[in-house]
N, CA, C and O of each residue as an XYZ file, in Angstrom:
820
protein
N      15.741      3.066     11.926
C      16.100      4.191     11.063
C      16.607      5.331     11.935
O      16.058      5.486     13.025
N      17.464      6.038     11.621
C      18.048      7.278     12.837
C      17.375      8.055     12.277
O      16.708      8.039     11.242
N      17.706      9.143     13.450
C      16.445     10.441     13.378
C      17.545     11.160     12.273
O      17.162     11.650     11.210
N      18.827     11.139     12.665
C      19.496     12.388     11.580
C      21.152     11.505     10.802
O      21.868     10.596     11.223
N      21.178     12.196      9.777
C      22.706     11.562      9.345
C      23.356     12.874      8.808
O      22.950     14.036      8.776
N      24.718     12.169      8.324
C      25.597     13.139      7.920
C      25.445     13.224      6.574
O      25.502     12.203      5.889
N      25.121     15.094      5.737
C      25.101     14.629      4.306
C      26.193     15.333      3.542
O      26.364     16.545      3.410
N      26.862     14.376      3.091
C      28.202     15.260      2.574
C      28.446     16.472      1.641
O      29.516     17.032      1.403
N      26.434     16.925      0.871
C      25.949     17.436     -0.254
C      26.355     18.554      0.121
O      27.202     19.303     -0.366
N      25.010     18.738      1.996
C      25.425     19.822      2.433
C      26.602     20.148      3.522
O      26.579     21.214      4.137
N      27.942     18.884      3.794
C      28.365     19.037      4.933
C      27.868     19.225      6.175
O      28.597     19.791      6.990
N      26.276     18.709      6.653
C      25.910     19.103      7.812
C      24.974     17.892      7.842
O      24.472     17.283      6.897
N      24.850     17.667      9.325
C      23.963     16.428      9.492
C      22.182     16.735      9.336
O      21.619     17.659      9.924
N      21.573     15.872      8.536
C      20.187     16.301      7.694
C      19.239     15.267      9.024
O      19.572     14.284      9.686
N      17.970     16.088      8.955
C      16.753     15.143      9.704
C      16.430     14.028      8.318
O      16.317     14.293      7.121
N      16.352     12.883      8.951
C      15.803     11.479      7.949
C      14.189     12.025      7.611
O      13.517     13.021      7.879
N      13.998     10.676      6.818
C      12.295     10.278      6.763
C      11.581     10.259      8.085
O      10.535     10.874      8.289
N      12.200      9.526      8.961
C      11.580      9.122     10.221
C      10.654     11.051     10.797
O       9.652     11.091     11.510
N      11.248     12.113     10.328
C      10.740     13.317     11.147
C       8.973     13.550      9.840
O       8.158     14.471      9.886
N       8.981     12.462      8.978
C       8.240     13.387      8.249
C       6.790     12.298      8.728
O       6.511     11.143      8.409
N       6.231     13.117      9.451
C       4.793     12.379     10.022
C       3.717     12.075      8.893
O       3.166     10.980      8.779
N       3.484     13.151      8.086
C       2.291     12.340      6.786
C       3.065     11.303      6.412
O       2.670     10.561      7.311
N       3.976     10.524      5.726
C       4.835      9.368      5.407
C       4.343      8.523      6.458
O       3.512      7.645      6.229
N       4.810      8.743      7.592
C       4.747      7.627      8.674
C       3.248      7.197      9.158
O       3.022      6.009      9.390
N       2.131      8.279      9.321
C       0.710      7.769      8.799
C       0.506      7.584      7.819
O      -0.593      7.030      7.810
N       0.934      7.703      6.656
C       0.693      6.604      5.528
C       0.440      5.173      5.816
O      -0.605      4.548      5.633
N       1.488      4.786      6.261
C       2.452      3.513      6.333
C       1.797      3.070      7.038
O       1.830      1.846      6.920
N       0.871      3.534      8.108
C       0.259      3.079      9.131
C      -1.567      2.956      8.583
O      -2.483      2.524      9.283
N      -1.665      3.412      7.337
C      -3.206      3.121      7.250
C      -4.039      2.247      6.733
O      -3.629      1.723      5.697
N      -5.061      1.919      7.104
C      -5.854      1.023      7.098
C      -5.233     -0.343      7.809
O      -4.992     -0.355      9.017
N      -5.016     -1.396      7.028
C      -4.263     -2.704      7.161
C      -3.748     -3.643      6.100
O      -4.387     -3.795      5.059
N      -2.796     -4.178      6.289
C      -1.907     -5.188      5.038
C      -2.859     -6.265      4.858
O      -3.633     -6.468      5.794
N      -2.926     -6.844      4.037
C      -3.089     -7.951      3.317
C      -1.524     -9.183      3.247
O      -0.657     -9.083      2.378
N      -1.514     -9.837      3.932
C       0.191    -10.401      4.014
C      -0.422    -11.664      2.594
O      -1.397    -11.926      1.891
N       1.324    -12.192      2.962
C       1.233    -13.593      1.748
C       1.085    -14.686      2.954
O       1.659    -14.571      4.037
N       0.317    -15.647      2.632
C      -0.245    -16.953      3.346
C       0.757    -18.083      3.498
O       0.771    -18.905      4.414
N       1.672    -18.004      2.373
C       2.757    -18.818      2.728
C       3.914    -18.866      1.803
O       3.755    -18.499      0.639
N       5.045    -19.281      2.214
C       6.237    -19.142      1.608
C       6.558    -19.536      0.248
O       6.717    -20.698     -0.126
N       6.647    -18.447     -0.496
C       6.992    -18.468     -2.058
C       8.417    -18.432     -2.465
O       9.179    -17.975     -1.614
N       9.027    -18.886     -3.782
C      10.395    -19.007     -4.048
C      10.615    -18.753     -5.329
O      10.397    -19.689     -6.100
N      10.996    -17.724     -5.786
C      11.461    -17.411     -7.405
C      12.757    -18.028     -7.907
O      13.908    -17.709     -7.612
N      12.368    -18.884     -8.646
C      13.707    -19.709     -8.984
C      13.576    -20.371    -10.484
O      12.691    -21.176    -10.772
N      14.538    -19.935    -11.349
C      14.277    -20.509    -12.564
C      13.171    -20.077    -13.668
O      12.640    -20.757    -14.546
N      13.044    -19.014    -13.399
C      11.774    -18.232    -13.564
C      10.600    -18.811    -13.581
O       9.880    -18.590    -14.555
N      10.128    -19.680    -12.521
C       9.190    -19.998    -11.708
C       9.162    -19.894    -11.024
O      10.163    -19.575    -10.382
N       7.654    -20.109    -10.342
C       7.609    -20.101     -8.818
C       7.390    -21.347     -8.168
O       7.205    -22.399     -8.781
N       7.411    -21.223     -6.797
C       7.312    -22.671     -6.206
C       6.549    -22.622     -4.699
O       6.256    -21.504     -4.275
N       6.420    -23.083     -4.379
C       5.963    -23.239     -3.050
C       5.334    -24.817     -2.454
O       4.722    -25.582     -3.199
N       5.547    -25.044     -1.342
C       5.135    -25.837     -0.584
C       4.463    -25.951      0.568
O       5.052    -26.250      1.607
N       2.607    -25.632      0.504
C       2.246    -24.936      1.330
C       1.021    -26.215      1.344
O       0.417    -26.370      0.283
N       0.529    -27.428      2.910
C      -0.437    -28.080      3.104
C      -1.817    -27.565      3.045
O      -2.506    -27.983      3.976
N      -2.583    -26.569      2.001
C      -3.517    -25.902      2.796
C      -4.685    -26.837      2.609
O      -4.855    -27.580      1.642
N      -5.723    -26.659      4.003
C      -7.183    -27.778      3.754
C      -7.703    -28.036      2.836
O      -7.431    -27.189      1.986
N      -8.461    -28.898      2.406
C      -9.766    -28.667      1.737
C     -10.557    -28.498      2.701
O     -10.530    -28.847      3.882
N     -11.459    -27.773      1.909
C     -12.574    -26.718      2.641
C     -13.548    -26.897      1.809
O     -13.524    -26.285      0.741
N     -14.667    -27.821      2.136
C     -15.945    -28.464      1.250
C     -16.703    -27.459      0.628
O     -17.232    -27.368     -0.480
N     -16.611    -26.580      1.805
C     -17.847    -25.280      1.231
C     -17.583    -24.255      0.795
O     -18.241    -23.390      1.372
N     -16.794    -23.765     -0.124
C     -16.199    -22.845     -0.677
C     -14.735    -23.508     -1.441
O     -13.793    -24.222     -1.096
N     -15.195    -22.793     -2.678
C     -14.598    -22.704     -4.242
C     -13.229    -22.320     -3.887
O     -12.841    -21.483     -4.702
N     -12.295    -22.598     -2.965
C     -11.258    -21.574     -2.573
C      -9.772    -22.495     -3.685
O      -9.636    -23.717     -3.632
N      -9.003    -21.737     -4.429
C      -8.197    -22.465     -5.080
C      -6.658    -22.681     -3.698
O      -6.207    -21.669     -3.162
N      -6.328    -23.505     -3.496
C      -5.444    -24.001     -2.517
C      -3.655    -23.973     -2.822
O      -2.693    -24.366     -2.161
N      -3.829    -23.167     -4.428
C      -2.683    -22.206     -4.409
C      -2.479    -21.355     -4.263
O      -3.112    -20.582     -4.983
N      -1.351    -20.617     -3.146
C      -1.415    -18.695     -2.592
C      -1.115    -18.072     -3.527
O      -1.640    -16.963     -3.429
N      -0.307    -18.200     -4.781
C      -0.632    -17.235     -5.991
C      -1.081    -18.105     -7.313
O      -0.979    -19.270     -7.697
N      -1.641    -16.858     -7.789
C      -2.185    -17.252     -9.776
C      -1.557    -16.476    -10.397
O      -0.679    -15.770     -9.900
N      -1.850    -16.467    -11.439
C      -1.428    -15.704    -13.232
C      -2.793    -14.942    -13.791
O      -3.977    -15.263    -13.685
N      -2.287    -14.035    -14.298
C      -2.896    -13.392    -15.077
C      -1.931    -13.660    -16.940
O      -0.738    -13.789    -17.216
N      -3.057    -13.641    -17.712
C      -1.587    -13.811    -18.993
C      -1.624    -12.609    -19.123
O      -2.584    -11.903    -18.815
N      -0.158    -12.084    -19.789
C      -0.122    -11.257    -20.208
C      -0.931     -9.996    -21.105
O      -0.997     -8.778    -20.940
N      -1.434    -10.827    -22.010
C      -2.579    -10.228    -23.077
C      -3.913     -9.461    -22.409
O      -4.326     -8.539    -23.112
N      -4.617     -9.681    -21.224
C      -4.768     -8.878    -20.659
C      -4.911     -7.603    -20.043
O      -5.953     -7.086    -19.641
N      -3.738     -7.144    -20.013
C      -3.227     -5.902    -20.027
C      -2.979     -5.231    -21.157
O      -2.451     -4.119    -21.141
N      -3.369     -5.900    -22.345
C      -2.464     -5.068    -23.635
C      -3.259     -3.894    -23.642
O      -4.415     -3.772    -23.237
N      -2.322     -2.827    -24.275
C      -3.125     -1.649    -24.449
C      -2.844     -0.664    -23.239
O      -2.436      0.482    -23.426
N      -3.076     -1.158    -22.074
C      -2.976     -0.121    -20.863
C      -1.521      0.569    -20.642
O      -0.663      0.814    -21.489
N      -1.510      0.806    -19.242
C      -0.287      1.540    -19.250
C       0.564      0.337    -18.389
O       1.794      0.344    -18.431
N      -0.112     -0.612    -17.670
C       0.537     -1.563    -17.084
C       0.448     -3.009    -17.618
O       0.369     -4.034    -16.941
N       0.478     -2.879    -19.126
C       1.055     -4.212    -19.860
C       2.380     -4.224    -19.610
O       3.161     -3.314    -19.888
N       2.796     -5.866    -18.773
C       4.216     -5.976    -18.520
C       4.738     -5.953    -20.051
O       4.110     -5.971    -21.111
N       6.732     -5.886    -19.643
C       7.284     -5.780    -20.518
C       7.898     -6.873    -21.147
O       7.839     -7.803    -20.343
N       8.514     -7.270    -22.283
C       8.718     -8.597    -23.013
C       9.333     -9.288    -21.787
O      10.281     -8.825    -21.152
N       8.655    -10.526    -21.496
C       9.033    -11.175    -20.772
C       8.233    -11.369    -19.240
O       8.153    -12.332    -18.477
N       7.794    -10.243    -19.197
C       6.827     -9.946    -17.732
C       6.026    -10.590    -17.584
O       5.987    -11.446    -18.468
N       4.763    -10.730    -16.401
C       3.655    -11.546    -16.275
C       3.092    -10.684    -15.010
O       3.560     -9.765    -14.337
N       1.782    -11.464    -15.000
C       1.035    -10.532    -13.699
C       0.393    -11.783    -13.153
O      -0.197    -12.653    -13.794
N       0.635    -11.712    -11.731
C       0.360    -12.437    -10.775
C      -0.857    -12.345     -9.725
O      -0.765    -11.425     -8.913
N      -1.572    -12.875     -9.669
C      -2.617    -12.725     -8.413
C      -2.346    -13.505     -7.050
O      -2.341    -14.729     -6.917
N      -2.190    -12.836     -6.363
C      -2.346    -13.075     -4.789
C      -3.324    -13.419     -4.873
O      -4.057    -12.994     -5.767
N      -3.837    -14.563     -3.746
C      -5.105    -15.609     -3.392
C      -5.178    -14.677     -1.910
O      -4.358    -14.001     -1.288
N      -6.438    -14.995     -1.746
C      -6.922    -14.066     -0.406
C      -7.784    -14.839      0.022
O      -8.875    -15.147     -0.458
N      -7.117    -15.259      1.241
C      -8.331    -16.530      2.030
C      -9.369    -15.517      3.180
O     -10.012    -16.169      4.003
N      -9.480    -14.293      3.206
C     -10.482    -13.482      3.910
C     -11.364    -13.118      3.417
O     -11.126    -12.706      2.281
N     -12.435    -13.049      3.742
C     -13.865    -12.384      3.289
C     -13.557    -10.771      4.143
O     -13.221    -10.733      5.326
N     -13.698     -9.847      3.508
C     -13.650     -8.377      3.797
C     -14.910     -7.400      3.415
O     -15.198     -7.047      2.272
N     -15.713     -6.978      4.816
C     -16.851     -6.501      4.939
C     -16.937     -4.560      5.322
O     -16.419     -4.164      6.366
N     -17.469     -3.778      4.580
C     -17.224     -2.767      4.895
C     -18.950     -2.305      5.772
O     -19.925     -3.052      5.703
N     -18.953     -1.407      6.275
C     -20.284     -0.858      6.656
C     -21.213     -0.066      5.443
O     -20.592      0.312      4.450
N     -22.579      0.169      5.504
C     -22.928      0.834      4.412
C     -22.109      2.158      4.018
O     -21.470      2.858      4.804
N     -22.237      2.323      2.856
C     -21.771      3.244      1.917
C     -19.942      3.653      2.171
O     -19.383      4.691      1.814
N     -19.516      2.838      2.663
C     -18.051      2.230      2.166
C     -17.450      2.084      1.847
O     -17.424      1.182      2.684
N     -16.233      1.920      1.077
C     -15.582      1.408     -0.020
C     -13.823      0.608      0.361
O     -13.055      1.146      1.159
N     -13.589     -0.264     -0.133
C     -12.245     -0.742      0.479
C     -10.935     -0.369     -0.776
O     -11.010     -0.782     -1.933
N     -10.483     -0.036     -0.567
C      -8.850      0.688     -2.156
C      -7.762     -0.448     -1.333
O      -7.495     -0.787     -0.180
N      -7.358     -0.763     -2.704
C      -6.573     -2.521     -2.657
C      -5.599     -1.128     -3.320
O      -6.057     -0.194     -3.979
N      -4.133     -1.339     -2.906
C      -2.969     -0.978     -3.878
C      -1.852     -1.603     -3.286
O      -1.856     -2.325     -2.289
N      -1.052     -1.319     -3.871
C       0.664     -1.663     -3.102
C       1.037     -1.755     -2.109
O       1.000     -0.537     -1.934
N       1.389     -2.099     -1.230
C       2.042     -1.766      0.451
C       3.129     -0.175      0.589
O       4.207     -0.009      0.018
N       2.437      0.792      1.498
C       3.256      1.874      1.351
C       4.598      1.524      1.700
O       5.059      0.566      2.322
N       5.067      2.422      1.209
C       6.830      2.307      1.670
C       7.494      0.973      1.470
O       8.370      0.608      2.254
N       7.251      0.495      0.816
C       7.832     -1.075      0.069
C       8.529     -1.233     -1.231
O       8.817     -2.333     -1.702
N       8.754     -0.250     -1.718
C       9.001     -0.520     -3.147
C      10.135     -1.373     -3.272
O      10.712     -1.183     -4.343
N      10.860     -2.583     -2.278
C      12.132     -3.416     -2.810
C      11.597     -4.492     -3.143
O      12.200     -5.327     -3.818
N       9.973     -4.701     -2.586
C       9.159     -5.964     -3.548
C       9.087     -6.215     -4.481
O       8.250     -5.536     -5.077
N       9.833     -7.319     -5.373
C       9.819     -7.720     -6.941
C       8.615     -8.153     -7.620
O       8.429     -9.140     -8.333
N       7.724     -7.095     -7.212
C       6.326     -7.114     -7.911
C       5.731     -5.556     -7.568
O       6.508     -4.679     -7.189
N       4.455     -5.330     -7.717
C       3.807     -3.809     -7.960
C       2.139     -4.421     -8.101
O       1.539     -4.834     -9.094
N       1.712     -4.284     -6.695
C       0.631     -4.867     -6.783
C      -0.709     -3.461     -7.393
O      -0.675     -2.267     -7.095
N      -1.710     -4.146     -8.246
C      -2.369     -3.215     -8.831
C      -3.532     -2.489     -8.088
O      -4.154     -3.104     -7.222
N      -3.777     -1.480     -8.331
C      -4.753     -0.405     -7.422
C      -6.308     -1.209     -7.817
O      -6.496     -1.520     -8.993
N      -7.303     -1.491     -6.845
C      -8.567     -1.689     -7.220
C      -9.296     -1.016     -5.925
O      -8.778     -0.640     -4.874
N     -10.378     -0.989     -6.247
C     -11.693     -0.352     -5.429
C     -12.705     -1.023     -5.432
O     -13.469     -0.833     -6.378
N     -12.964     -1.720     -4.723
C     -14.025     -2.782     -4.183
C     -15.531     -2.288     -3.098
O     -15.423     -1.889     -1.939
N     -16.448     -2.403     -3.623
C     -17.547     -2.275     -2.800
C     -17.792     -3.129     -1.840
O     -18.640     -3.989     -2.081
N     -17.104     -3.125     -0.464
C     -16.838     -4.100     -0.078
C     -18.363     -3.774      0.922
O     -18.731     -4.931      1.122
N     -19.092     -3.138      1.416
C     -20.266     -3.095      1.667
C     -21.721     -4.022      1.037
O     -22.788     -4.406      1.517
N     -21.188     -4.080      0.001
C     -22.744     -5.166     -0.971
C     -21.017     -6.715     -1.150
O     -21.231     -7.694     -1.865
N     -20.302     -6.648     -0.777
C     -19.459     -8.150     -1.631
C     -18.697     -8.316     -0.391
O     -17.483     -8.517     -0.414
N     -19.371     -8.237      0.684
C     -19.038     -8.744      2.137
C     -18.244    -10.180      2.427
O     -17.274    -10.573      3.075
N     -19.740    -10.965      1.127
C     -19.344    -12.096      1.015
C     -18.064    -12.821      0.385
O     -17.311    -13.676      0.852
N     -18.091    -12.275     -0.639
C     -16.762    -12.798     -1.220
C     -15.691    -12.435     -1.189
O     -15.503    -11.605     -0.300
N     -14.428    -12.798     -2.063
C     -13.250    -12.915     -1.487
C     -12.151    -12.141     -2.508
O     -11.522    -12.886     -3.260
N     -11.922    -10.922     -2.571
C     -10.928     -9.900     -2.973
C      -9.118    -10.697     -3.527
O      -8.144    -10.607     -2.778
N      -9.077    -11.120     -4.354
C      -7.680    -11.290     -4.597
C      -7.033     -9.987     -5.216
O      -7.666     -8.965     -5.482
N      -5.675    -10.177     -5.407
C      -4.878     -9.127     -5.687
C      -3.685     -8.996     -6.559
O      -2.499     -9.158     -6.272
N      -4.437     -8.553     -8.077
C      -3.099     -8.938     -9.207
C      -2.108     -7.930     -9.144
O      -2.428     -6.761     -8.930
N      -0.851     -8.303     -9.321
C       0.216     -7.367     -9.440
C       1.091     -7.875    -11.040
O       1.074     -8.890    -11.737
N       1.764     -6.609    -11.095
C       2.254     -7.029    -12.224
C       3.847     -7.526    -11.644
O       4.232     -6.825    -10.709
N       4.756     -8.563    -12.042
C       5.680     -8.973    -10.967
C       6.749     -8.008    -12.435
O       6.717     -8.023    -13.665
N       7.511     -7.342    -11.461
C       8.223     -6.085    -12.368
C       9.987     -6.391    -12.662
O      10.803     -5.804    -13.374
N      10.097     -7.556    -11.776
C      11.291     -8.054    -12.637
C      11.514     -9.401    -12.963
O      11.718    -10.244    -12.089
N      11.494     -9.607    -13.909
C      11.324    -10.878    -14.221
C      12.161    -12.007    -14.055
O      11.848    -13.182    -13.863
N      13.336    -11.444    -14.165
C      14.839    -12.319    -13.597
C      14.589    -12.428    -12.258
O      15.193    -13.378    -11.759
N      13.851    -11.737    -11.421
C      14.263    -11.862     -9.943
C      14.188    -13.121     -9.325
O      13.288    -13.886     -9.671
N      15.021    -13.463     -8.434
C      14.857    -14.955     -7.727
C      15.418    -14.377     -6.658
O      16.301    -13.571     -6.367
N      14.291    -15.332     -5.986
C      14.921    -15.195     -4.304
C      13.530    -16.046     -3.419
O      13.009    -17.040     -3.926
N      13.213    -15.666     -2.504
C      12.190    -16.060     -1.471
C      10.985    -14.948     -0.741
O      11.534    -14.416      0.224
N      10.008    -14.605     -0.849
C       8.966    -14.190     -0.516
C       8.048    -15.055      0.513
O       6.969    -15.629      0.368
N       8.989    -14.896      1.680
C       7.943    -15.399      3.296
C       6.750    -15.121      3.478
O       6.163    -14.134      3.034
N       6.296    -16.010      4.173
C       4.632    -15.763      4.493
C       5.096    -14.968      5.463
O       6.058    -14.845      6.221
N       3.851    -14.362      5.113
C       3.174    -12.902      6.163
C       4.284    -11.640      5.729
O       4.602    -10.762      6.531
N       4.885    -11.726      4.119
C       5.164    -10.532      3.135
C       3.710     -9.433      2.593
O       2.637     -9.460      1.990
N       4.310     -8.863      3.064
C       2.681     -8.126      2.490
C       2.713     -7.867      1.296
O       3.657     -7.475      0.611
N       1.235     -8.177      0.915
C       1.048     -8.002     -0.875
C      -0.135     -6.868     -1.424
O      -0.501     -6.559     -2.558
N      -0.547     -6.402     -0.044
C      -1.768     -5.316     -0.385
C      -1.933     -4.500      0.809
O      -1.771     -5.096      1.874
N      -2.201     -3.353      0.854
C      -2.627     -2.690      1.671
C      -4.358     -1.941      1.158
O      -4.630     -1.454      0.061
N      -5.129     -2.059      2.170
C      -6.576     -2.129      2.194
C      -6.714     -0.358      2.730
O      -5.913      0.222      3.463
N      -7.779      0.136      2.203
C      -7.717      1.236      3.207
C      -9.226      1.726      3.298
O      -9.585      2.047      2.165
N      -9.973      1.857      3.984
C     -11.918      2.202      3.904
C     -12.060      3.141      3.317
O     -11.172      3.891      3.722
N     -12.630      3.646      2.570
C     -13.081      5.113      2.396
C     -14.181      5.161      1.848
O     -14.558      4.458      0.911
N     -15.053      6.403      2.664
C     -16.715      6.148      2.057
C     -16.781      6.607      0.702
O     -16.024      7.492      0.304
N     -17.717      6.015     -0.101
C     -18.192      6.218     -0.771
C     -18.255      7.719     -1.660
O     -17.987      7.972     -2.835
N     -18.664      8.444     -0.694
C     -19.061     10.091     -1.192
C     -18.363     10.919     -1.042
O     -18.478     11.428      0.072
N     -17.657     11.333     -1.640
C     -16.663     12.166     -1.724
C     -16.864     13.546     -1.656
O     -17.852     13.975     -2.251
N     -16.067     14.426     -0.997
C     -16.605     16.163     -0.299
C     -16.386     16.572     -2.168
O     -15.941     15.921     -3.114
N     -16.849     17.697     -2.055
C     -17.552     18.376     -3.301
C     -15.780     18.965     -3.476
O     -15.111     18.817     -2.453
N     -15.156     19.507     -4.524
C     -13.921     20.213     -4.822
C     -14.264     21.485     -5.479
O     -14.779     21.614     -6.589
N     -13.825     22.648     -4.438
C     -14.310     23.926     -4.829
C     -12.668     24.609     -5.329
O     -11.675     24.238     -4.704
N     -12.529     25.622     -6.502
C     -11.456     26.338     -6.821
C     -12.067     27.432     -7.278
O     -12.983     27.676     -8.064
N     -11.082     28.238     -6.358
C     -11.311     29.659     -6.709
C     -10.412     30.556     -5.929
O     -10.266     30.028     -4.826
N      -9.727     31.699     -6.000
C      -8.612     32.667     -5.561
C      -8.836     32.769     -4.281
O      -9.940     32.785     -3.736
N      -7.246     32.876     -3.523
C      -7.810     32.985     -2.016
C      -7.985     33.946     -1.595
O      -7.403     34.921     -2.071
N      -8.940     34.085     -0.429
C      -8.848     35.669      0.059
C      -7.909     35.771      0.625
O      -7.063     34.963      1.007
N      -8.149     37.872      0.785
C      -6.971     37.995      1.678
C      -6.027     37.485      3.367
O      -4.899     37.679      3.819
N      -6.876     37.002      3.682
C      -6.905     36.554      5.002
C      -6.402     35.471      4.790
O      -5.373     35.216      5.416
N      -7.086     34.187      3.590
C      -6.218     33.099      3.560
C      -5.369     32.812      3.049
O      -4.939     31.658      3.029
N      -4.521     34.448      2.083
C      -3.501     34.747      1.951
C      -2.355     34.693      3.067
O      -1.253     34.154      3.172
N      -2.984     35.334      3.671
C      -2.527     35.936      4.974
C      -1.904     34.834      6.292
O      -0.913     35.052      6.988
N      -2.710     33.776      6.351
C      -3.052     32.613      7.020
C      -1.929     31.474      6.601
O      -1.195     30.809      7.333
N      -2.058     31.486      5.161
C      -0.970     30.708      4.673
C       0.599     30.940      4.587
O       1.484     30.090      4.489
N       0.733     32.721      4.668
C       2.268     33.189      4.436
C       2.690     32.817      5.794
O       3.878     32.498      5.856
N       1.853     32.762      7.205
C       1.991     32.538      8.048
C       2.749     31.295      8.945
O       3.602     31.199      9.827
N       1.905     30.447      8.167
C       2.470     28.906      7.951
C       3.646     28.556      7.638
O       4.434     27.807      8.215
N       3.760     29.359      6.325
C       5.045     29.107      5.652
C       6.083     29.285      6.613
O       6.819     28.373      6.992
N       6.156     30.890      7.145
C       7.008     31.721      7.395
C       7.301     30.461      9.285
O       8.407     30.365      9.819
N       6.152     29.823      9.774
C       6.368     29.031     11.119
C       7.489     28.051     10.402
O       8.625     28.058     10.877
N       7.239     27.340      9.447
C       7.083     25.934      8.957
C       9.411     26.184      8.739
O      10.311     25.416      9.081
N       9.459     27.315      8.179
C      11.190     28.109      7.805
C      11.689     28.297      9.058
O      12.874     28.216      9.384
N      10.927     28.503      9.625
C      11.817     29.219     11.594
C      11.745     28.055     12.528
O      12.508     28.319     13.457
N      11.170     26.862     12.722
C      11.685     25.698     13.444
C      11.260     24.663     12.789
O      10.671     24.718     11.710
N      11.546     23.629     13.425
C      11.339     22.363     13.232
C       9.797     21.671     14.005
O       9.225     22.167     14.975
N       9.439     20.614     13.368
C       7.903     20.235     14.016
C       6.802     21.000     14.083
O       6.047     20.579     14.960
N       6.375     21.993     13.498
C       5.276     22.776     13.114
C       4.218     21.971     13.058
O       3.233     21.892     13.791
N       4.646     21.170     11.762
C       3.371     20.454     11.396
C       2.723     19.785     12.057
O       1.499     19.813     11.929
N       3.515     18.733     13.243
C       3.555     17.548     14.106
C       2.709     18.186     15.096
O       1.595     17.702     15.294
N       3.111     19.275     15.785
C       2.981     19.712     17.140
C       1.566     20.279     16.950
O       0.652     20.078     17.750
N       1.452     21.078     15.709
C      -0.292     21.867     15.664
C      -0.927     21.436     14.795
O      -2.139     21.644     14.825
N      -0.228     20.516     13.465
C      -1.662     20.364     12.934
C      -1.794     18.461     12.648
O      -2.631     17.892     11.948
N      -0.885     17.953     13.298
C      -1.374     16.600     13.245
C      -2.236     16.372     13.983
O      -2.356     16.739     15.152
N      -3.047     15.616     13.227
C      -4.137     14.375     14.496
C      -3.367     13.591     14.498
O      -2.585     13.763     15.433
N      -3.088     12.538     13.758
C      -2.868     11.787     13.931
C      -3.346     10.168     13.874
O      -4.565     10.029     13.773
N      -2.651      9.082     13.918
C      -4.145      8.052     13.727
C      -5.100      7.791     15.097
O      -4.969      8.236     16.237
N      -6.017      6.972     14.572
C      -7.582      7.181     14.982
C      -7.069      5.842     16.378
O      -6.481      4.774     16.210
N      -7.488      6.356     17.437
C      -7.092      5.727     18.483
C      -8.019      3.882     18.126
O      -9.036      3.700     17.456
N      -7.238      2.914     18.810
C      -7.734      1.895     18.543
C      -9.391      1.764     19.628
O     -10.113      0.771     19.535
């Protein structure tokens, strides 16, 4: 991705996405959930041809995606549309959090050319260590055909404890009046403000 292009809106060359650092730690948090093996939309089915084991000791179904029917969803805001269906990703990992925990299943950031929209869940993954998290999406175009490679990502995972900081509202003082016009007024007069003083950044490995 280049750092800058030409925009003809304003006649002058614009900074890209690439300068905007919350976006780019987005993209970078927690970890993906990929697809296990190569899928093919064709005919408005799917297909695949994937050897996976049997595995004596565990219930594991040995196709990388399922169905949800439609009816399901009726009522919500993500009942597909005439013709739609919702799909579950198979998840051959067991995913363990530490006490008081929590794991948030949603979409893959910055992906939206995936011909599906995988659905948001929140899993106690602290007490369900043991078992095994799949991941329904609703597949959002229904004509689409093409090929979905293994190791496409179909979820992004992200920890977050349990307990959430308390949410206080109320008028700011003057000072953090003061504090904030400040910001502003850095944030208008150069470039990288944000980057240089108030990123952390991600959590070293």
């Amino acid at each position: 991705m280049p750092s800058e292009v030409e925009s003809p809106i304003l006649g002058e060359a614009v900074r890209t996405l690439k300068h905007c650092a919350p976006m780019i730690d987005a993209f970078g948090l927690g970890f993906l959930m990929r697809l296990p093996a190569r899928i093919e939309a064709r005919g408005g089915s799917l297909h695949w041809d994937w050897d996976f084991p049997v595995i004596g000791d565990a219930p594991l179904s040995r196709a990388p995606i399922g169905v949800h029917v439609p009816e399901q969803a009726a009522g919500s805001p993500i009942a597909p549309a005439a013709g739609g269906f919702i799909v579950k990703f198979l998840n051959y990992w067991s995913l363990a959090a530490p006490p008081g925990w929590q794991i948030l299943f949603t979409h893959p950031f910055g992906q939206p050319n995936l011909p599906f929209r995988t659905l948001t869940g929140l899993v106690d993954a602290d007490g369900y260590g043991d078992g095994y998290v799949h991941f329904p999406a609703l597949w959002a175009d229904p004509g689409w055909e093409g090929v979905l490679e293994a190791g496409t990502p179909v979820a992004q995972a992200i920890a977050l404890p349990r307990l959430s900081p308390a949410i206080e509202t109320r008028p700011m003082t003057a000072d953090e009046v003061s504090a904030s016009r400040a910001v502003q007024e850095a944030l208008q007069r150069e470039r990288g403000v944000y980057r240089r003083s108030y990123r952390i950044g991600p959590a070293p490995d």
